[in-house]
């Protein structure tokens, strides 16, 4: 097995910039790949962390309803969780405060005791070590430059594989088109930012989330307990202007800017979802006061001055269906007898990574 990585080390993009949350699997409809992989993926990755002595915190998650509409969505999430075999329950204000004393619960909340968190960088380092021990030929600074018939071009020369698996994240749709796939799909990057708190370790016992808008794949501004016991709030989901638009003009690409601006304009003018509202709401979260203000609705005794440190930005490689002008909600893979292309591996992709990888490998002939 040869693994080509365009950067100087694994995890420079989505995997290494992940929140580290191990989702339980109650957000997703039972007929989805996300539901199929999330519960088992959380258990498998937790077991891996324990076996490799990696950071793991089993803190659980509260999802808080604040009005009648959100109450109804809470019941939907409960039903989805039960259909997916996930341990979830509805708790009242008293029980919620016993779980997380600072949670601002005025109605009901969903409690997910099996949600956890780990350190993605530590997981990636351990998996890289394990892969090398198993004989994987990891070639760094080996960007995919294109396809020549059966060969793949890299800066170090041509490779002629028996089978190609494309897990290129932000570039996955581009690679797939060289093989005749992703004809109706394109990656639309969204930038995610967290604000890190300076509160003492242990200030929060559990993750605290709002009830999400289940029409889109984003979960809203929430409190995430880190593997080290700290806390952060976020993330944003701001439409980025090019594929690796992390900071300022870093990795600027004029061609990508034109391509993504055209796609965003199409969505603004008439998407299958309210892209205009979503984009404008998310852009506001660039302001610290807006981010902290939204988070403050979820908890008591929040000191805004404790949340001033922006974390390292991440980019979500969100797939868009160009025919329906809608965000692709589930994982998506295309391929044939010579290649498989992971086109949409957004959240909870990190949680689902082990069973998701097995599913990808199951499609490789003769493996």
Tab-separated table of C-alpha atoms in Angstrom:
chain	number	residue	atom	x	y	z
A	1	UNK	CA	0.000	0.000	0.000
A	2	UNK	CA	1.347	3.407	-1.019
A	3	UNK	CA	-0.125	6.496	0.654
A	4	UNK	CA	0.697	9.799	-1.050
A	5	UNK	CA	0.323	12.911	1.129
A	6	UNK	CA	0.758	16.355	-0.386
A	7	UNK	CA	1.897	17.965	2.873
A	8	UNK	CA	5.053	17.365	4.941
A	9	UNK	CA	3.116	15.362	7.544
A	10	UNK	CA	-0.322	13.734	7.872
A	11	UNK	CA	-3.197	15.719	9.376
A	12	UNK	CA	-2.327	19.214	8.184
A	13	UNK	CA	-5.912	19.802	7.043
A	14	UNK	CA	-9.346	18.538	8.173
A	15	UNK	CA	-8.275	15.550	10.275
A	16	UNK	CA	-5.702	17.475	12.294
A	17	UNK	CA	-7.958	20.513	12.725
A	18	UNK	CA	-10.946	18.484	13.923
A	19	UNK	CA	-12.699	19.291	17.211
A	20	UNK	CA	-11.942	15.791	18.494
A	21	UNK	CA	-15.546	15.188	19.578
A	22	UNK	CA	-16.595	11.540	19.396
A	23	UNK	CA	-20.246	11.814	18.397
A	24	UNK	CA	-22.710	9.204	19.631
A	25	UNK	CA	-24.865	9.096	16.474
A	26	UNK	CA	-28.298	10.562	17.278
A	27	UNK	CA	-28.350	13.419	14.743
A	28	UNK	CA	-28.648	11.208	11.667
A	29	UNK	CA	-31.540	9.368	10.017
A	30	UNK	CA	-31.358	5.584	10.260
A	31	UNK	CA	-31.026	5.118	6.487
A	32	UNK	CA	-27.780	7.142	6.306
A	33	UNK	CA	-24.148	6.053	6.246
A	34	UNK	CA	-23.553	8.521	9.070
A	35	UNK	CA	-25.985	6.626	11.304
A	36	UNK	CA	-24.535	3.298	10.188
A	37	UNK	CA	-20.963	4.233	11.091
A	38	UNK	CA	-21.237	6.750	13.948
A	39	UNK	CA	-22.167	4.563	16.921
A	40	UNK	CA	-19.692	1.815	16.019
A	41	UNK	CA	-17.060	4.370	15.020
A	42	UNK	CA	-17.258	6.122	18.384
A	43	UNK	CA	-16.840	2.824	20.204
A	44	UNK	CA	-13.993	1.683	17.948
A	45	UNK	CA	-12.078	4.958	18.172
A	46	UNK	CA	-12.572	5.099	21.955
A	47	UNK	CA	-11.218	1.553	22.226
A	48	UNK	CA	-8.261	2.523	20.022
A	49	UNK	CA	-7.488	5.503	22.254
A	50	UNK	CA	-7.578	3.297	25.335
A	51	UNK	CA	-5.402	0.602	23.727
A	52	UNK	CA	-2.809	3.180	22.607
A	53	UNK	CA	-3.030	5.204	25.840
A	54	UNK	CA	-4.211	8.325	23.995
A	55	UNK	CA	-6.190	11.202	25.555
A	56	UNK	CA	-9.869	10.295	25.960
A	57	UNK	CA	-12.538	12.053	28.009
A	58	UNK	CA	-16.000	10.484	28.327
A	59	UNK	CA	-17.817	13.672	29.251
A	60	UNK	CA	-21.191	13.230	27.525
A	61	UNK	CA	-23.288	15.877	25.797
A	62	UNK	CA	-26.372	17.920	26.679
A	63	UNK	CA	-28.501	19.312	23.828
A	64	UNK	CA	-30.709	22.097	25.177
A	65	UNK	CA	-34.162	23.095	23.890
A	66	UNK	CA	-35.231	26.710	24.392
A	67	UNK	CA	-38.716	26.917	22.834
A	68	UNK	CA	-41.589	24.784	21.503
A	69	UNK	CA	-40.033	24.352	18.057
A	70	UNK	CA	-36.772	23.141	19.553
A	71	UNK	CA	-38.704	20.853	21.910
A	72	UNK	CA	-40.157	19.110	18.863
A	73	UNK	CA	-36.701	18.749	17.277
A	74	UNK	CA	-35.416	17.283	20.547
A	75	UNK	CA	-38.029	14.541	20.238
A	76	UNK	CA	-36.907	13.932	16.648
A	77	UNK	CA	-33.296	13.539	17.813
A	78	UNK	CA	-34.412	11.163	20.558
A	79	UNK	CA	-36.273	9.024	18.005
A	80	UNK	CA	-33.299	9.020	15.648
A	81	UNK	CA	-30.949	8.049	18.444
A	82	UNK	CA	-33.110	5.144	19.527
A	83	UNK	CA	-33.503	3.963	15.925
A	84	UNK	CA	-29.706	4.009	15.616
A	85	UNK	CA	-29.173	2.031	18.830
A	86	UNK	CA	-27.682	5.009	20.663
A	87	UNK	CA	-27.959	5.554	24.416
A	88	UNK	CA	-29.921	8.833	24.731
A	89	UNK	CA	-32.636	10.160	27.024
A	90	UNK	CA	-34.661	13.294	27.701
A	91	UNK	CA	-33.868	14.959	31.034
A	92	UNK	CA	-35.556	17.776	32.936
A	93	UNK	CA	-33.953	20.917	34.326
A	94	UNK	CA	-33.001	19.329	37.662
A	95	UNK	CA	-31.330	16.295	36.081
A	96	UNK	CA	-29.554	18.435	33.497
A	97	UNK	CA	-28.055	20.618	36.234
A	98	UNK	CA	-26.806	17.535	38.048
A	99	UNK	CA	-25.003	16.546	34.835
A	100	UNK	CA	-23.691	20.034	34.011
A	101	UNK	CA	-24.339	22.641	36.732
A	102	UNK	CA	-23.776	25.576	34.368
A	103	UNK	CA	-26.198	24.439	31.660
A	104	UNK	CA	-29.033	26.941	31.207
A	105	UNK	CA	-31.975	24.556	30.905
A	106	UNK	CA	-35.440	26.074	31.195
A	107	UNK	CA	-37.370	23.312	29.466
A	108	UNK	CA	-35.816	19.966	28.559
A	109	UNK	CA	-32.537	18.621	27.277
A	110	UNK	CA	-31.274	15.537	25.489
A	111	UNK	CA	-28.537	13.677	27.376
A	112	UNK	CA	-26.006	11.589	25.470
A	113	UNK	CA	-23.699	9.924	28.020
A	114	UNK	CA	-21.611	8.165	25.368
A	115	UNK	CA	-20.385	11.307	23.589
A	116	UNK	CA	-16.690	11.877	24.279
A	117	UNK	CA	-13.637	13.751	23.069
A	118	UNK	CA	-10.049	12.954	22.163
A	119	UNK	CA	-6.991	14.721	20.754
A	120	UNK	CA	-6.991	14.345	16.930
A	121	UNK	CA	-3.278	15.133	16.626
A	122	UNK	CA	-2.416	12.310	19.026
A	123	UNK	CA	-4.721	9.904	17.173
A	124	UNK	CA	-3.189	10.781	13.788
A	125	UNK	CA	0.351	10.361	15.137
A	126	UNK	CA	-0.508	6.929	16.559
A	127	UNK	CA	-2.243	5.772	13.377
A	128	UNK	CA	0.687	6.977	11.266
A	129	UNK	CA	3.041	4.949	13.449
A	130	UNK	CA	0.778	1.883	13.189
A	131	UNK	CA	0.475	2.207	9.403
A	132	UNK	CA	4.233	2.364	8.967
A	133	UNK	CA	4.640	-0.648	11.268
A	134	UNK	CA	2.253	-2.567	8.981
A	135	UNK	CA	4.394	-1.747	5.954
A	136	UNK	CA	2.459	1.174	4.458
A	137	UNK	CA	4.734	3.246	2.199
A	138	UNK	CA	3.920	6.801	3.324
A	139	UNK	CA	5.260	9.352	0.840
A	140	UNK	CA	5.192	12.913	2.151
A	141	UNK	CA	5.262	16.106	0.063
A	142	UNK	CA	3.888	13.944	-2.744
A	143	UNK	CA	0.970	15.929	-4.124
A	144	UNK	CA	-1.337	14.413	-6.733
A	145	UNK	CA	-0.452	16.236	-9.965
A	146	UNK	CA	-2.760	14.401	-12.331
A	147	UNK	CA	-3.492	11.141	-14.081
A	148	UNK	CA	-1.690	9.643	-17.083
A	149	UNK	CA	-3.797	6.645	-18.141
A	150	UNK	CA	-3.226	4.143	-15.297
A	151	UNK	CA	-0.432	6.160	-13.666
A	152	UNK	CA	-0.613	8.880	-11.014
A	153	UNK	CA	1.809	11.791	-11.356
A	154	UNK	CA	3.563	13.128	-8.232
A	155	UNK	CA	6.606	15.395	-7.737
A	156	UNK	CA	8.654	12.251	-7.092
A	157	UNK	CA	7.609	10.540	-10.303
A	158	UNK	CA	4.820	8.365	-11.678
A	159	UNK	CA	3.105	5.607	-9.688
A	160	UNK	CA	1.063	2.898	-11.418
A	161	UNK	CA	-1.326	1.465	-8.815
A	162	UNK	CA	-3.615	-1.519	-9.141
A	163	UNK	CA	-6.371	0.477	-7.427
A	164	UNK	CA	-6.772	4.132	-6.427
A	165	UNK	CA	-8.560	5.331	-3.278
A	166	UNK	CA	-9.132	9.091	-3.310
A	167	UNK	CA	-9.462	10.625	0.163
A	168	UNK	CA	-8.200	14.074	-0.816
A	169	UNK	CA	-10.695	16.077	1.258
A	170	UNK	CA	-10.830	19.627	-0.070
A	171	UNK	CA	-9.430	18.410	-3.407
A	172	UNK	CA	-11.423	15.146	-3.636
A	173	UNK	CA	-13.857	16.323	-6.313
A	174	UNK	CA	-10.994	17.515	-8.534
A	175	UNK	CA	-9.177	14.186	-8.306
A	176	UNK	CA	-12.433	12.303	-8.907
A	177	UNK	CA	-13.128	14.209	-12.130
A	178	UNK	CA	-9.857	12.901	-13.574
A	179	UNK	CA	-11.401	9.433	-13.213
A	180	UNK	CA	-14.823	10.354	-14.587
A	181	UNK	CA	-16.610	10.899	-11.259
A	182	UNK	CA	-18.053	13.823	-9.258
A	183	UNK	CA	-19.799	15.071	-12.406
A	184	UNK	CA	-22.739	16.573	-10.518
A	185	UNK	CA	-20.871	17.524	-7.325
A	186	UNK	CA	-18.413	20.192	-6.189
A	187	UNK	CA	-16.682	20.909	-2.884
A	188	UNK	CA	-17.757	24.148	-1.191
A	189	UNK	CA	-15.376	24.931	1.702
A	190	UNK	CA	-16.691	26.325	4.997
A	191	UNK	CA	-14.280	27.806	7.536
A	192	UNK	CA	-14.627	26.717	11.167
A	193	UNK	CA	-13.195	28.746	14.050
A	194	UNK	CA	-13.281	28.114	17.798
A	195	UNK	CA	-12.749	30.541	20.680
A	196	UNK	CA	-10.717	28.969	23.475
A	197	UNK	CA	-11.595	29.733	27.077
A	198	UNK	CA	-9.188	30.629	29.871
A	199	UNK	CA	-11.463	29.136	32.511
A	200	UNK	CA	-9.868	26.614	34.911
A	201	UNK	CA	-9.676	22.967	33.870
A	202	UNK	CA	-12.860	21.226	34.951
A	203	UNK	CA	-15.078	24.323	34.668
A	204	UNK	CA	-17.399	22.247	32.465
A	205	UNK	CA	-18.258	18.593	32.988
A	206	UNK	CA	-20.052	17.973	29.673
A	207	UNK	CA	-20.355	19.315	26.134
A	208	UNK	CA	-23.306	21.737	25.875
A	209	UNK	CA	-24.999	22.084	22.467
A	210	UNK	CA	-28.050	23.931	21.143
A	211	UNK	CA	-30.787	22.144	19.238
A	212	UNK	CA	-29.577	22.290	15.612
A	213	UNK	CA	-31.417	23.205	12.446
A	214	UNK	CA	-31.683	19.654	11.098
A	215	UNK	CA	-32.215	20.966	7.563
A	216	UNK	CA	-28.471	21.622	7.281
A	217	UNK	CA	-25.407	19.690	8.517
A	218	UNK	CA	-24.114	22.298	10.993
A	219	UNK	CA	-24.691	21.972	14.749
A	220	UNK	CA	-24.591	25.612	15.869
A	221	UNK	CA	-22.318	27.386	18.368
A	222	UNK	CA	-21.689	25.115	21.347
A	223	UNK	CA	-19.364	24.410	24.264
A	224	UNK	CA	-16.839	21.640	23.666
A	225	UNK	CA	-14.880	20.177	26.554
A	226	UNK	CA	-11.371	19.390	25.324
A	227	UNK	CA	-9.483	16.170	25.999
A	228	UNK	CA	-7.306	18.111	28.453
A	229	UNK	CA	-10.358	19.376	30.377
A	230	UNK	CA	-10.453	22.910	29.004
A	231	UNK	CA	-13.317	24.388	26.997
A	232	UNK	CA	-13.871	26.117	23.662
A	233	UNK	CA	-16.902	27.642	21.956
A	234	UNK	CA	-17.810	27.493	18.286
A	235	UNK	CA	-17.474	26.678	15.536
A	236	UNK	CA	-18.301	29.030	12.749
A	237	UNK	CA	-19.313	27.693	9.339
A	238	UNK	CA	-18.254	30.660	7.205
A	239	UNK	CA	-18.177	30.186	3.414
A	240	UNK	CA	-14.490	30.266	2.398
A	241	UNK	CA	-13.267	31.945	-0.800
A	242	UNK	CA	-10.859	29.227	-1.957
A	243	UNK	CA	-10.199	25.634	-0.958
A	244	UNK	CA	-7.409	26.241	1.552
A	245	UNK	CA	-8.505	29.700	2.690
A	246	UNK	CA	-7.297	29.474	6.287
A	247	UNK	CA	-5.851	32.916	7.053
A	248	UNK	CA	-5.633	36.131	5.037
A	249	UNK	CA	-4.282	35.379	1.577
A	250	UNK	CA	-2.558	32.133	2.549
A	251	UNK	CA	-2.640	29.549	-0.263
A	252	UNK	CA	-4.575	32.003	-2.434
A	253	UNK	CA	-5.665	30.569	-5.775
A	254	UNK	CA	-7.308	32.881	-8.313
A	255	UNK	CA	-8.839	30.003	-10.256
A	256	UNK	CA	-10.406	28.576	-7.110
A	257	UNK	CA	-11.663	32.023	-6.096
A	258	UNK	CA	-13.466	32.357	-9.429
A	259	UNK	CA	-14.844	28.817	-9.262
A	260	UNK	CA	-16.121	29.120	-5.685
A	261	UNK	CA	-17.470	32.656	-6.156
A	262	UNK	CA	-19.490	31.366	-9.123
A	263	UNK	CA	-20.840	28.474	-7.053
A	264	UNK	CA	-21.703	30.723	-4.109
A	265	UNK	CA	-23.471	33.168	-6.447
A	266	UNK	CA	-25.599	30.328	-7.830
A	267	UNK	CA	-26.550	29.317	-4.295
A	268	UNK	CA	-27.327	32.909	-3.272
A	269	UNK	CA	-29.666	33.300	-6.247
A	270	UNK	CA	-31.586	30.092	-5.739
A	271	UNK	CA	-30.405	27.193	-3.624
A	272	UNK	CA	-32.349	24.180	-2.440
A	273	UNK	CA	-31.742	25.552	1.074
A	274	UNK	CA	-31.511	29.066	2.530
A	275	UNK	CA	-27.832	29.633	1.693
A	276	UNK	CA	-28.199	33.419	1.814
A	277	UNK	CA	-29.439	33.367	5.430
A	278	UNK	CA	-26.886	30.739	6.465
A	279	UNK	CA	-23.958	32.636	4.936
A	280	UNK	CA	-24.908	36.003	6.429
A	281	UNK	CA	-25.491	34.494	9.879
A	282	UNK	CA	-22.163	32.689	9.815
A	283	UNK	CA	-20.166	35.715	8.644
A	284	UNK	CA	-21.391	37.583	11.756
A	285	UNK	CA	-19.642	34.968	13.913
A	286	UNK	CA	-16.296	36.408	12.823
A	287	UNK	CA	-17.007	38.947	15.563
A	288	UNK	CA	-16.068	37.593	18.977
A	289	UNK	CA	-18.995	39.364	20.654
A	290	UNK	CA	-21.479	37.556	18.389
A	291	UNK	CA	-19.901	34.156	19.004
A	292	UNK	CA	-19.778	34.646	22.782
A	293	UNK	CA	-23.300	36.069	22.808
A	294	UNK	CA	-24.731	32.978	21.106
A	295	UNK	CA	-22.818	30.694	23.460
A	296	UNK	CA	-24.001	32.644	26.515
A	297	UNK	CA	-27.588	31.572	25.832
A	298	UNK	CA	-26.597	27.988	26.710
A	299	UNK	CA	-24.867	28.398	30.080
A	300	UNK	CA	-24.825	30.480	33.255
A	301	UNK	CA	-21.956	32.561	34.629
A	302	UNK	CA	-20.156	33.094	31.342
A	303	UNK	CA	-17.412	35.728	31.474
A	304	UNK	CA	-16.868	37.056	27.915
A	305	UNK	CA	-13.363	38.241	28.821
A	306	UNK	CA	-12.323	34.601	29.342
A	307	UNK	CA	-12.892	33.833	25.645
A	308	UNK	CA	-10.443	35.811	23.535
A	309	UNK	CA	-8.119	33.245	21.885
A	310	UNK	CA	-9.098	32.139	18.390
A	311	UNK	CA	-7.944	28.610	17.609
A	312	UNK	CA	-6.405	27.265	14.429
A	313	UNK	CA	-8.982	27.521	11.611
A	314	UNK	CA	-10.324	24.400	9.963
A	315	UNK	CA	-12.026	23.941	6.608
A	316	UNK	CA	-14.997	21.674	6.069
A	317	UNK	CA	-14.976	20.090	2.586
A	318	UNK	CA	-18.758	20.250	2.182
A	319	UNK	CA	-20.101	18.710	-1.013
A	320	UNK	CA	-22.798	20.488	-3.034
A	321	UNK	CA	-25.145	18.758	-5.472
A	322	UNK	CA	-25.011	21.024	-8.528
A	323	UNK	CA	-28.264	19.676	-9.963
A	324	UNK	CA	-30.414	20.263	-6.871
A	325	UNK	CA	-28.299	23.173	-5.542
A	326	UNK	CA	-28.314	21.580	-2.103
A	327	UNK	CA	-25.753	20.500	0.464
A	328	UNK	CA	-25.080	16.761	0.435
A	329	UNK	CA	-26.088	15.628	3.922
A	330	UNK	CA	-24.627	12.113	4.016
A	331	UNK	CA	-21.252	10.579	3.257
A	332	UNK	CA	-20.836	9.983	-0.469
A	333	UNK	CA	-18.542	7.601	-2.346
A	334	UNK	CA	-18.323	7.022	-6.113
A	335	UNK	CA	-16.141	4.595	-8.015
A	336	UNK	CA	-15.686	1.528	-10.192
A	337	UNK	CA	-13.388	-1.476	-10.478
A	338	UNK	CA	-10.262	0.714	-10.665
A	339	UNK	CA	-10.893	3.519	-8.173
A	340	UNK	CA	-13.057	4.743	-5.261
A	341	UNK	CA	-13.561	8.398	-4.414
A	342	UNK	CA	-14.634	9.645	-0.974
A	343	UNK	CA	-16.404	12.851	-1.976
A	344	UNK	CA	-18.199	13.829	1.226
A	345	UNK	CA	-16.603	12.888	4.539
A	346	UNK	CA	-17.742	15.802	6.691
A	347	UNK	CA	-18.760	15.610	10.366
A	348	UNK	CA	-18.929	13.081	11.972
A	349	UNK	CA	-16.211	11.797	9.630
A	350	UNK	CA	-13.542	11.695	12.348
A	351	UNK	CA	-15.798	9.686	14.669
A	352	UNK	CA	-16.775	7.342	11.833
A	353	UNK	CA	-13.255	6.926	10.449
A	354	UNK	CA	-12.602	3.276	11.348
A	355	UNK	CA	-15.837	1.663	10.055
A	356	UNK	CA	-15.897	4.183	7.189
A	357	UNK	CA	-12.405	3.046	6.145
A	358	UNK	CA	-13.489	-0.597	6.314
A	359	UNK	CA	-16.485	0.244	4.105
A	360	UNK	CA	-14.213	1.905	1.531
A	361	UNK	CA	-11.866	-1.090	1.540
A	362	UNK	CA	-14.787	-3.509	1.120
A	363	UNK	CA	-15.287	-1.995	-2.334
A	364	UNK	CA	-11.768	-2.833	-3.526
A	365	UNK	CA	-11.852	-5.979	-5.701
A	366	UNK	CA	-9.815	-8.877	-4.364
A	367	UNK	CA	-8.964	-7.222	-1.047
